[in-house]
PDB file of C-alpha atoms in Angstrom:
ATOM      1  CA  MET A   1      -0.156  -0.103  -0.059  1.00  0.00           C
ATOM      2  CA  ILE A   2       2.960   2.276   0.596  1.00  0.00           C
ATOM      3  CA  ARG A   3       4.616   1.530  -2.391  1.00  0.00           C
ATOM      4  CA  PHE A   4       1.376   2.429  -4.135  1.00  0.00           C
ATOM      5  CA  CYS A   5       0.561   5.750  -2.466  1.00  0.00           C
ATOM      6  CA  SER A   6       4.275   6.381  -3.336  1.00  0.00           C
ATOM      7  CA  LEU A   7       3.819   5.822  -6.808  1.00  0.00           C
ATOM      8  CA  LEU A   8       0.476   7.805  -6.941  1.00  0.00           C
ATOM      9  CA  LEU A   9       2.412  10.719  -5.369  1.00  0.00           C
ATOM     10  CA  LEU A  10       5.554  10.554  -7.872  1.00  0.00           C
ATOM     11  CA  LEU A  11       3.136  10.572 -11.057  1.00  0.00           C
ATOM     12  CA  ALA A  12       1.412  13.553  -9.244  1.00  0.00           C
ATOM     13  CA  GLN A  13       4.296  15.921 -10.049  1.00  0.00           C
ATOM     14  CA  PRO A  14       5.023  18.155 -12.736  1.00  0.00           C
ATOM     15  CA  ALA A  15       7.281  16.694 -15.016  1.00  0.00           C
ATOM     16  CA  PHE A  16       9.546  19.112 -16.866  1.00  0.00           C
ATOM     17  CA  ALA A  17      12.422  18.957 -19.673  1.00  0.00           C
ATOM     18  CA  ASP A  18      15.501  20.281 -19.304  1.00  0.00           C
ATOM     19  CA  LEU A  19      16.368  23.354 -21.615  1.00  0.00           C
ATOM     20  CA  SER A  20      18.683  24.167 -24.446  1.00  0.00           C
ATOM     21  CA  GLY A  21      19.781  27.114 -26.567  1.00  0.00           C
ATOM     22  CA  ARG A  22      21.930  29.758 -26.782  1.00  0.00           C
ATOM     23  CA  ILE A  23      21.367  32.568 -23.786  1.00  0.00           C
ATOM     24  CA  GLU A  24      19.296  35.744 -24.295  1.00  0.00           C
ATOM     25  CA  VAL A  25      20.314  38.008 -20.606  1.00  0.00           C
ATOM     26  CA  VAL A  26      17.310  39.450 -19.786  1.00  0.00           C
ATOM     27  CA  ASP A  27      19.034  40.735 -16.383  1.00  0.00           C
ATOM     28  CA  GLY A  28      21.764  39.732 -13.410  1.00  0.00           C
ATOM     29  CA  ASP A  29      19.279  36.595 -12.338  1.00  0.00           C
ATOM     30  CA  THR A  30      16.760  35.954 -15.673  1.00  0.00           C
ATOM     31  CA  PHE A  31      17.680  34.536 -18.978  1.00  0.00           C
ATOM     32  CA  ARG A  32      15.768  33.591 -22.350  1.00  0.00           C
ATOM     33  CA  VAL A  33      16.872  30.081 -23.391  1.00  0.00           C
ATOM     34  CA  GLY A  34      15.302  28.155 -26.550  1.00  0.00           C
ATOM     35  CA  GLY A  35      12.739  31.073 -26.749  1.00  0.00           C
ATOM     36  CA  GLU A  36      11.407  30.282 -22.960  1.00  0.00           C
ATOM     37  CA  THR A  37      12.244  33.031 -19.867  1.00  0.00           C
ATOM     38  CA  VAL A  38      14.443  31.004 -17.651  1.00  0.00           C
ATOM     39  CA  ARG A  39      14.567  32.584 -13.594  1.00  0.00           C
ATOM     40  CA  LEU A  40      18.087  31.071 -12.596  1.00  0.00           C
ATOM     41  CA  HIS A  41      17.364  28.341  -9.126  1.00  0.00           C
ATOM     42  CA  GLY A  42      18.412  29.920  -5.871  1.00  0.00           C
ATOM     43  CA  ILE A  43      20.094  32.809  -6.676  1.00  0.00           C
ATOM     44  CA  ASP A  44      18.642  36.986  -6.480  1.00  0.00           C
ATOM     45  CA  ALA A  45      20.499  39.434  -8.048  1.00  0.00           C
ATOM     46  CA  PRO A  46      20.133  43.351  -7.733  1.00  0.00           C
ATOM     47  CA  GLU A  47      17.244  44.626  -9.924  1.00  0.00           C
ATOM     48  CA  ARG A  48      18.690  46.947 -13.181  1.00  0.00           C
ATOM     49  CA  ASP A  49      17.366  50.044 -11.613  1.00  0.00           C
ATOM     50  CA  GLN A  50      18.650  48.797  -8.108  1.00  0.00           C
ATOM     51  CA  PRO A  51      21.233  51.535  -6.432  1.00  0.00           C
ATOM     52  CA  CYS A  52      23.742  50.032  -3.298  1.00  0.00           C
ATOM     53  CA  THR A  53      26.257  52.130  -1.398  1.00  0.00           C
ATOM     54  CA  ASP A  54      29.898  51.617  -2.082  1.00  0.00           C
ATOM     55  CA  SER A  55      32.554  51.127   1.299  1.00  0.00           C
ATOM     56  CA  GLN A  56      32.307  54.660   1.611  1.00  0.00           C
ATOM     57  CA  GLY A  57      28.834  55.672   1.903  1.00  0.00           C
ATOM     58  CA  ARG A  58      28.413  56.691  -1.770  1.00  0.00           C
ATOM     59  CA  SER A  59      25.189  55.249  -4.380  1.00  0.00           C
ATOM     60  CA  TRP A  60      26.431  53.529  -7.288  1.00  0.00           C
ATOM     61  CA  PRO A  61      24.249  51.579  -9.968  1.00  0.00           C
ATOM     62  CA  CYS A  62      24.976  48.155  -8.556  1.00  0.00           C
ATOM     63  CA  GLY A  63      21.251  46.919 -10.657  1.00  0.00           C
ATOM     64  CA  ALA A  64      22.802  48.069 -14.071  1.00  0.00           C
ATOM     65  CA  PHE A  65      26.859  46.593 -12.845  1.00  0.00           C
ATOM     66  CA  VAL A  66      25.341  43.680 -12.781  1.00  0.00           C
ATOM     67  CA  SER A  67      23.629  43.319 -15.752  1.00  0.00           C
ATOM     68  CA  GLU A  68      26.264  44.319 -17.627  1.00  0.00           C
ATOM     69  CA  ARG A  69      29.199  41.731 -16.319  1.00  0.00           C
ATOM     70  CA  VAL A  70      26.193  39.064 -16.937  1.00  0.00           C
ATOM     71  CA  HIS A  71      25.425  40.156 -20.138  1.00  0.00           C
ATOM     72  CA  ALA A  72      29.007  40.069 -20.932  1.00  0.00           C
ATOM     73  CA  ARG A  73      29.975  36.629 -19.720  1.00  0.00           C
ATOM     74  CA  TYR A  74      27.008  34.991 -21.197  1.00  0.00           C
ATOM     75  CA  ASP A  75      24.881  36.499 -24.060  1.00  0.00           C
ATOM     76  CA  GLY A  76      25.127  33.990 -26.724  1.00  0.00           C
ATOM     77  CA  LYS A  77      26.687  31.344 -24.692  1.00  0.00           C
ATOM     78  CA  SER A  78      25.078  27.881 -25.134  1.00  0.00           C
ATOM     79  CA  ALA A  79      23.190  26.543 -22.136  1.00  0.00           C
ATOM     80  CA  ILE A  80      22.104  23.505 -20.727  1.00  0.00           C
ATOM     81  CA  CYS A  81      18.700  24.372 -18.386  1.00  0.00           C
ATOM     82  CA  GLU A  82      17.579  21.844 -15.762  1.00  0.00           C
ATOM     83  CA  VAL A  83      14.517  22.673 -15.167  1.00  0.00           C
ATOM     84  CA  ILE A  84      13.457  22.614 -11.252  1.00  0.00           C
ATOM     85  CA  GLU A  85       9.538  24.485 -11.516  1.00  0.00           C
ATOM     86  CA  THR A  86       7.724  27.338 -12.820  1.00  0.00           C
ATOM     87  CA  ASP A  87       6.935  30.472 -10.511  1.00  0.00           C
ATOM     88  CA  ARG A  88       3.744  32.298 -10.523  1.00  0.00           C
ATOM     89  CA  TYR A  89       4.945  34.291 -13.615  1.00  0.00           C
ATOM     90  CA  GLY A  90       5.451  31.701 -15.915  1.00  0.00           C
ATOM     91  CA  ARG A  91       9.183  31.499 -15.993  1.00  0.00           C
ATOM     92  CA  TYR A  92      11.298  28.676 -15.323  1.00  0.00           C
ATOM     93  CA  ILE A  93      12.378  28.349 -12.489  1.00  0.00           C
ATOM     94  CA  ALA A  94      16.726  26.302 -13.337  1.00  0.00           C
ATOM     95  CA  LYS A  95      19.881  25.712 -12.951  1.00  0.00           C
ATOM     96  CA  CYS A  96      21.523  26.313 -16.198  1.00  0.00           C
ATOM     97  CA  TYR A  97      25.356  25.045 -17.284  1.00  0.00           C
ATOM     98  CA  VAL A  98      27.448  26.882 -19.607  1.00  0.00           C
ATOM     99  CA  GLU A  99      30.518  24.677 -20.590  1.00  0.00           C
ATOM    100  CA  ARG A 100      29.502  22.241 -17.221  1.00  0.00           C
ATOM    101  CA  ARG A 101      30.048  24.909 -15.028  1.00  0.00           C
ATOM    102  CA  ASP A 102      26.824  26.105 -12.692  1.00  0.00           C
ATOM    103  CA  VAL A 103      25.767  29.531 -14.034  1.00  0.00           C
ATOM    104  CA  GLY A 104      24.468  30.176 -10.443  1.00  0.00           C
ATOM    105  CA  ASP A 105      26.931  29.287  -8.530  1.00  0.00           C
ATOM    106  CA  ASP A 106      29.733  31.809 -10.808  1.00  0.00           C
ATOM    107  CA  ILE A 107      27.587  34.464 -10.728  1.00  0.00           C
ATOM    108  CA  VAL A 108      27.461  34.086  -6.768  1.00  0.00           C
ATOM    109  CA  ALA A 109      30.670  33.878  -6.890  1.00  0.00           C
ATOM    110  CA  GLU A 110      31.324  36.697  -8.755  1.00  0.00           C
ATOM    111  CA  GLY A 111      29.644  39.049  -5.901  1.00  0.00           C
ATOM    112  CA  TRP A 112      26.828  39.816  -9.012  1.00  0.00           C
ATOM    113  CA  ALA A 113      23.787  37.985  -6.817  1.00  0.00           C
ATOM    114  CA  GLN A 114      23.284  36.805  -3.375  1.00  0.00           C
ATOM    115  CA  ALA A 115      22.246  32.916  -2.353  1.00  0.00           C
ATOM    116  CA  TYR A 116      18.435  33.375  -2.656  1.00  0.00           C
ATOM    117  CA  ARG A 117      18.284  31.333   1.146  1.00  0.00           C
ATOM    118  CA  ARG A 118      14.461  31.373   0.997  1.00  0.00           C
ATOM    119  CA  TYR A 119      14.202  28.671  -1.747  1.00  0.00           C
ATOM    120  CA  SER A 120      17.815  27.040  -1.709  1.00  0.00           C
ATOM    121  CA  MET A 121      20.470  26.776   0.351  1.00  0.00           C
ATOM    122  CA  ASP A 122      22.640  25.761  -2.389  1.00  0.00           C
ATOM    123  CA  TYR A 123      24.866  28.930  -2.397  1.00  0.00           C
ATOM    124  CA  ASP A 124      25.124  29.976   0.268  1.00  0.00           C
ATOM    125  CA  LEU A 125      28.362  29.292   1.379  1.00  0.00           C
ATOM    126  CA  THR A 126      29.859  30.619  -2.035  1.00  0.00           C
ATOM    127  CA  GLU A 127      27.796  33.800  -0.617  1.00  0.00           C
ATOM    128  CA  LYS A 128      29.736  33.697   2.321  1.00  0.00           C
ATOM    129  CA  ALA A 129      33.487  33.461   0.449  1.00  0.00           C
ATOM    130  CA  ALA A 130      32.718  36.647  -1.715  1.00  0.00           C
ATOM    131  CA  GLN A 131      31.828  38.453   0.903  1.00  0.00           C
ATOM    132  CA  VAL A 132      34.945  37.567   2.555  1.00  0.00           C
ATOM    133  CA  ARG A 133      36.456  38.560  -0.362  1.00  0.00           C
ATOM    134  CA  SER A 134      34.161  41.935  -0.434  1.00  0.00           C
ATOM    135  CA  VAL A 135      33.173  41.339  -4.289  1.00  0.00           C
ATOM    136  CA  GLY A 136      31.124  43.123  -6.695  1.00  0.00           C
ATOM    137  CA  ILE A 137      27.973  44.012  -4.749  1.00  0.00           C
ATOM    138  CA  TRP A 138      29.653  42.856  -1.262  1.00  0.00           C
ATOM    139  CA  ALA A 139      32.638  45.905  -1.450  1.00  0.00           C
ATOM    140  CA  GLY A 140      29.355  47.890   0.066  1.00  0.00           C
ATOM    141  CA  SER A 141      26.045  47.429   1.205  1.00  0.00           C
ATOM    142  CA  MET A 142      23.010  46.282  -0.517  1.00  0.00           C
ATOM    143  CA  GLU A 143      18.969  46.172   0.489  1.00  0.00           C
ATOM    144  CA  ALA A 144      17.998  42.555  -0.337  1.00  0.00           C
ATOM    145  CA  PRO A 145      16.603  42.603  -3.801  1.00  0.00           C
ATOM    146  CA  SER A 146      13.330  41.045  -2.500  1.00  0.00           C
ATOM    147  CA  ASP A 147      12.836  44.206  -0.193  1.00  0.00           C
ATOM    148  CA  PHE A 148      13.674  46.251  -3.147  1.00  0.00           C
ATOM    149  CA  ARG A 149      10.891  44.698  -5.464  1.00  0.00           C
ATOM    150  CA  ALA A 150       8.398  44.547  -2.678  1.00  0.00           C
ATOM    151  CA  THR A 151       8.747  48.519  -2.075  1.00  0.00           C
ATOM    152  CA  GLN A 152       8.460  49.300  -6.394  1.00  0.00           C
ATOM    153  CA  ARG A 153       5.760  47.217  -6.267  1.00  0.00           C
ATOM    154  CA  ALA A 154       4.178  48.887  -3.436  1.00  0.00           C
ATOM    155  CA  GLN A 155       4.633  52.328  -4.833  1.00  0.00           C
ATOM    156  CA  ALA A 156       3.201  51.171  -8.398  1.00  0.00           C
ATOM    157  CA  SER A 157       0.228  50.199  -6.574  1.00  0.00           C
ATOM    158  CA  GLN A 158      -0.563  53.302  -5.125  1.00  0.00           C
ATOM    159  CA  ALA A 159      -1.816  54.347  -8.657  1.00  0.00           C
ATOM    160  CA  ALA A 160      -3.145  51.409 -10.254  1.00  0.00           C
ATOM    161  CA  PRO A 161      -6.821  50.248  -9.980  1.00  0.00           C
ATOM    162  CA  THR A 162      -7.732  47.811  -7.154  1.00  0.00           C
ATOM    163  CA  ASN A 163      -6.092  44.289  -8.239  1.00  0.00           C
ATOM    164  CA  CYS A 164      -5.640  45.452 -11.867  1.00  0.00           C
ATOM    165  CA  ARG A 165      -1.400  46.355 -11.874  1.00  0.00           C
ATOM    166  CA  ILE A 166      -0.975  44.784 -15.407  1.00  0.00           C
ATOM    167  CA  LYS A 167       0.391  47.854 -17.638  1.00  0.00           C
ATOM    168  CA  GLY A 168      -1.131  48.291 -21.541  1.00  0.00           C
ATOM    169  CA  ASN A 169       1.358  50.429 -22.809  1.00  0.00           C
ATOM    170  CA  ILE A 170       1.129  51.584 -26.716  1.00  0.00           C
ATOM    171  CA  SER A 171       4.931  52.273 -28.184  1.00  0.00           C
ATOM    172  CA  SER A 172       6.511  52.136 -31.751  1.00  0.00           C
ATOM    173  CA  SER A 173       6.525  48.432 -31.045  1.00  0.00           C
ATOM    174  CA  GLY A 174       3.268  47.902 -30.727  1.00  0.00           C
ATOM    175  CA  ARG A 175       0.429  47.196 -27.634  1.00  0.00           C
ATOM    176  CA  ILE A 176       2.206  45.527 -24.893  1.00  0.00           C
ATOM    177  CA  TYR A 177       1.182  44.514 -21.107  1.00  0.00           C
ATOM    178  CA  HIS A 178       3.894  44.652 -18.881  1.00  0.00           C
ATOM    179  CA  MET A 179       3.323  42.189 -15.529  1.00  0.00           C
ATOM    180  CA  PRO A 180       5.576  43.604 -12.503  1.00  0.00           C
ATOM    181  CA  HIS A 181       8.676  41.424 -12.348  1.00  0.00           C
ATOM    182  CA  ASN A 182       9.321  43.000 -16.047  1.00  0.00           C
ATOM    183  CA  ARG A 183      12.352  45.095 -16.498  1.00  0.00           C
ATOM    184  CA  ASP A 184      10.659  48.050 -17.902  1.00  0.00           C
ATOM    185  CA  TYR A 185       7.594  47.989 -15.648  1.00  0.00           C
ATOM    186  CA  GLN A 186       8.601  50.600 -13.227  1.00  0.00           C
ATOM    187  CA  ASN A 187       9.560  53.210 -15.630  1.00  0.00           C
ATOM    188  CA  THR A 188       6.135  51.995 -18.082  1.00  0.00           C
ATOM    189  CA  ARG A 189       3.526  54.954 -17.645  1.00  0.00           C
ATOM    190  CA  ILE A 190       0.079  54.615 -18.530  1.00  0.00           C
ATOM    191  CA  ASN A 191      -1.449  57.506 -20.750  1.00  0.00           C
ATOM    192  CA  GLU A 192      -5.308  56.592 -21.028  1.00  0.00           C
ATOM    193  CA  ALA A 193      -5.863  59.487 -23.163  1.00  0.00           C
ATOM    194  CA  ARG A 194      -3.566  57.418 -25.797  1.00  0.00           C
ATOM    195  CA  GLY A 195      -5.667  53.946 -25.260  1.00  0.00           C
ATOM    196  CA  GLU A 196      -3.814  53.102 -22.796  1.00  0.00           C
ATOM    197  CA  ARG A 197      -5.511  51.277 -19.915  1.00  0.00           C
ATOM    198  CA  TRP A 198      -4.975  48.655 -16.860  1.00  0.00           C
ATOM    199  CA  PHE A 199      -5.550  45.123 -16.796  1.00  0.00           C
ATOM    200  CA  CYS A 200      -6.453  42.751 -13.955  1.00  0.00           C
ATOM    201  CA  SER A 201      -5.335  39.728 -15.873  1.00  0.00           C
ATOM    202  CA  GLU A 202      -2.770  38.383 -18.824  1.00  0.00           C
ATOM    203  CA  ALA A 203      -6.311  36.953 -20.155  1.00  0.00           C
ATOM    204  CA  ASP A 204      -7.815  40.396 -20.200  1.00  0.00           C
ATOM    205  CA  ALA A 205      -4.493  41.807 -21.444  1.00  0.00           C
ATOM    206  CA  GLN A 206      -4.523  39.374 -24.638  1.00  0.00           C
ATOM    207  CA  ALA A 207      -8.364  39.286 -25.215  1.00  0.00           C
ATOM    208  CA  ALA A 208      -7.850  42.924 -25.986  1.00  0.00           C
ATOM    209  CA  GLY A 209      -5.390  42.330 -28.354  1.00  0.00           C
ATOM    210  CA  TRP A 210      -2.064  43.612 -26.390  1.00  0.00           C
ATOM    211  CA  ARG A 211       1.043  40.977 -25.876  1.00  0.00           C
ATOM    212  CA  ALA A 212       3.471  40.244 -23.337  1.00  0.00           C
ATOM    213  CA  ALA A 213       6.870  42.232 -23.093  1.00  0.00           C
ATOM    214  CA  ARG A 214       9.769  40.013 -23.626  1.00  0.00           C
ATOM    215  CA  ASN A 215      11.861  41.297 -20.243  1.00  0.00           C
TER     216      ASN A 215
END
């Protein structure tokens, strides 16, 4: 009976196939691989517009710095990604490997991201070693990226209709909707006089003719 129940539990688990292809870097911890958006498992990099503070108390654009460094190292490289799950935004959560090296481990080792201990302890010791060496973001201090995102979401939600936080923007690229996790979400402004609008769900946005942002 126990074996039968274990088999049922195993069959109930979603099966994910590995992804492979050339990397298109979205930001410090998010890639597009084989046309799919991949959030690197177990790490959390500063957002593109996130500042840090250096050892002398001065603000510097650490988010842009990290994105540029990750882009320079990995964009265009071939990767194999072991998919673990999907997140609430429909992105794949995966460990990716380039030339058999764990990309997440290397990014944390360079001081370009934190170990995301809320979800994994895989890179805990790697982060501690980077802190000791004071490399990258550890040369000064940084607000946890998750806290930074929470503050940004709270500020954005003040201007959004209740539970309708998806931004339907019209640009030279067409009608594009931006989810709160998208790179350009914070910088996107809604001008209802131009026909731009807020959406309460992706289904509503797609039915109205908007397409998803690719970042």
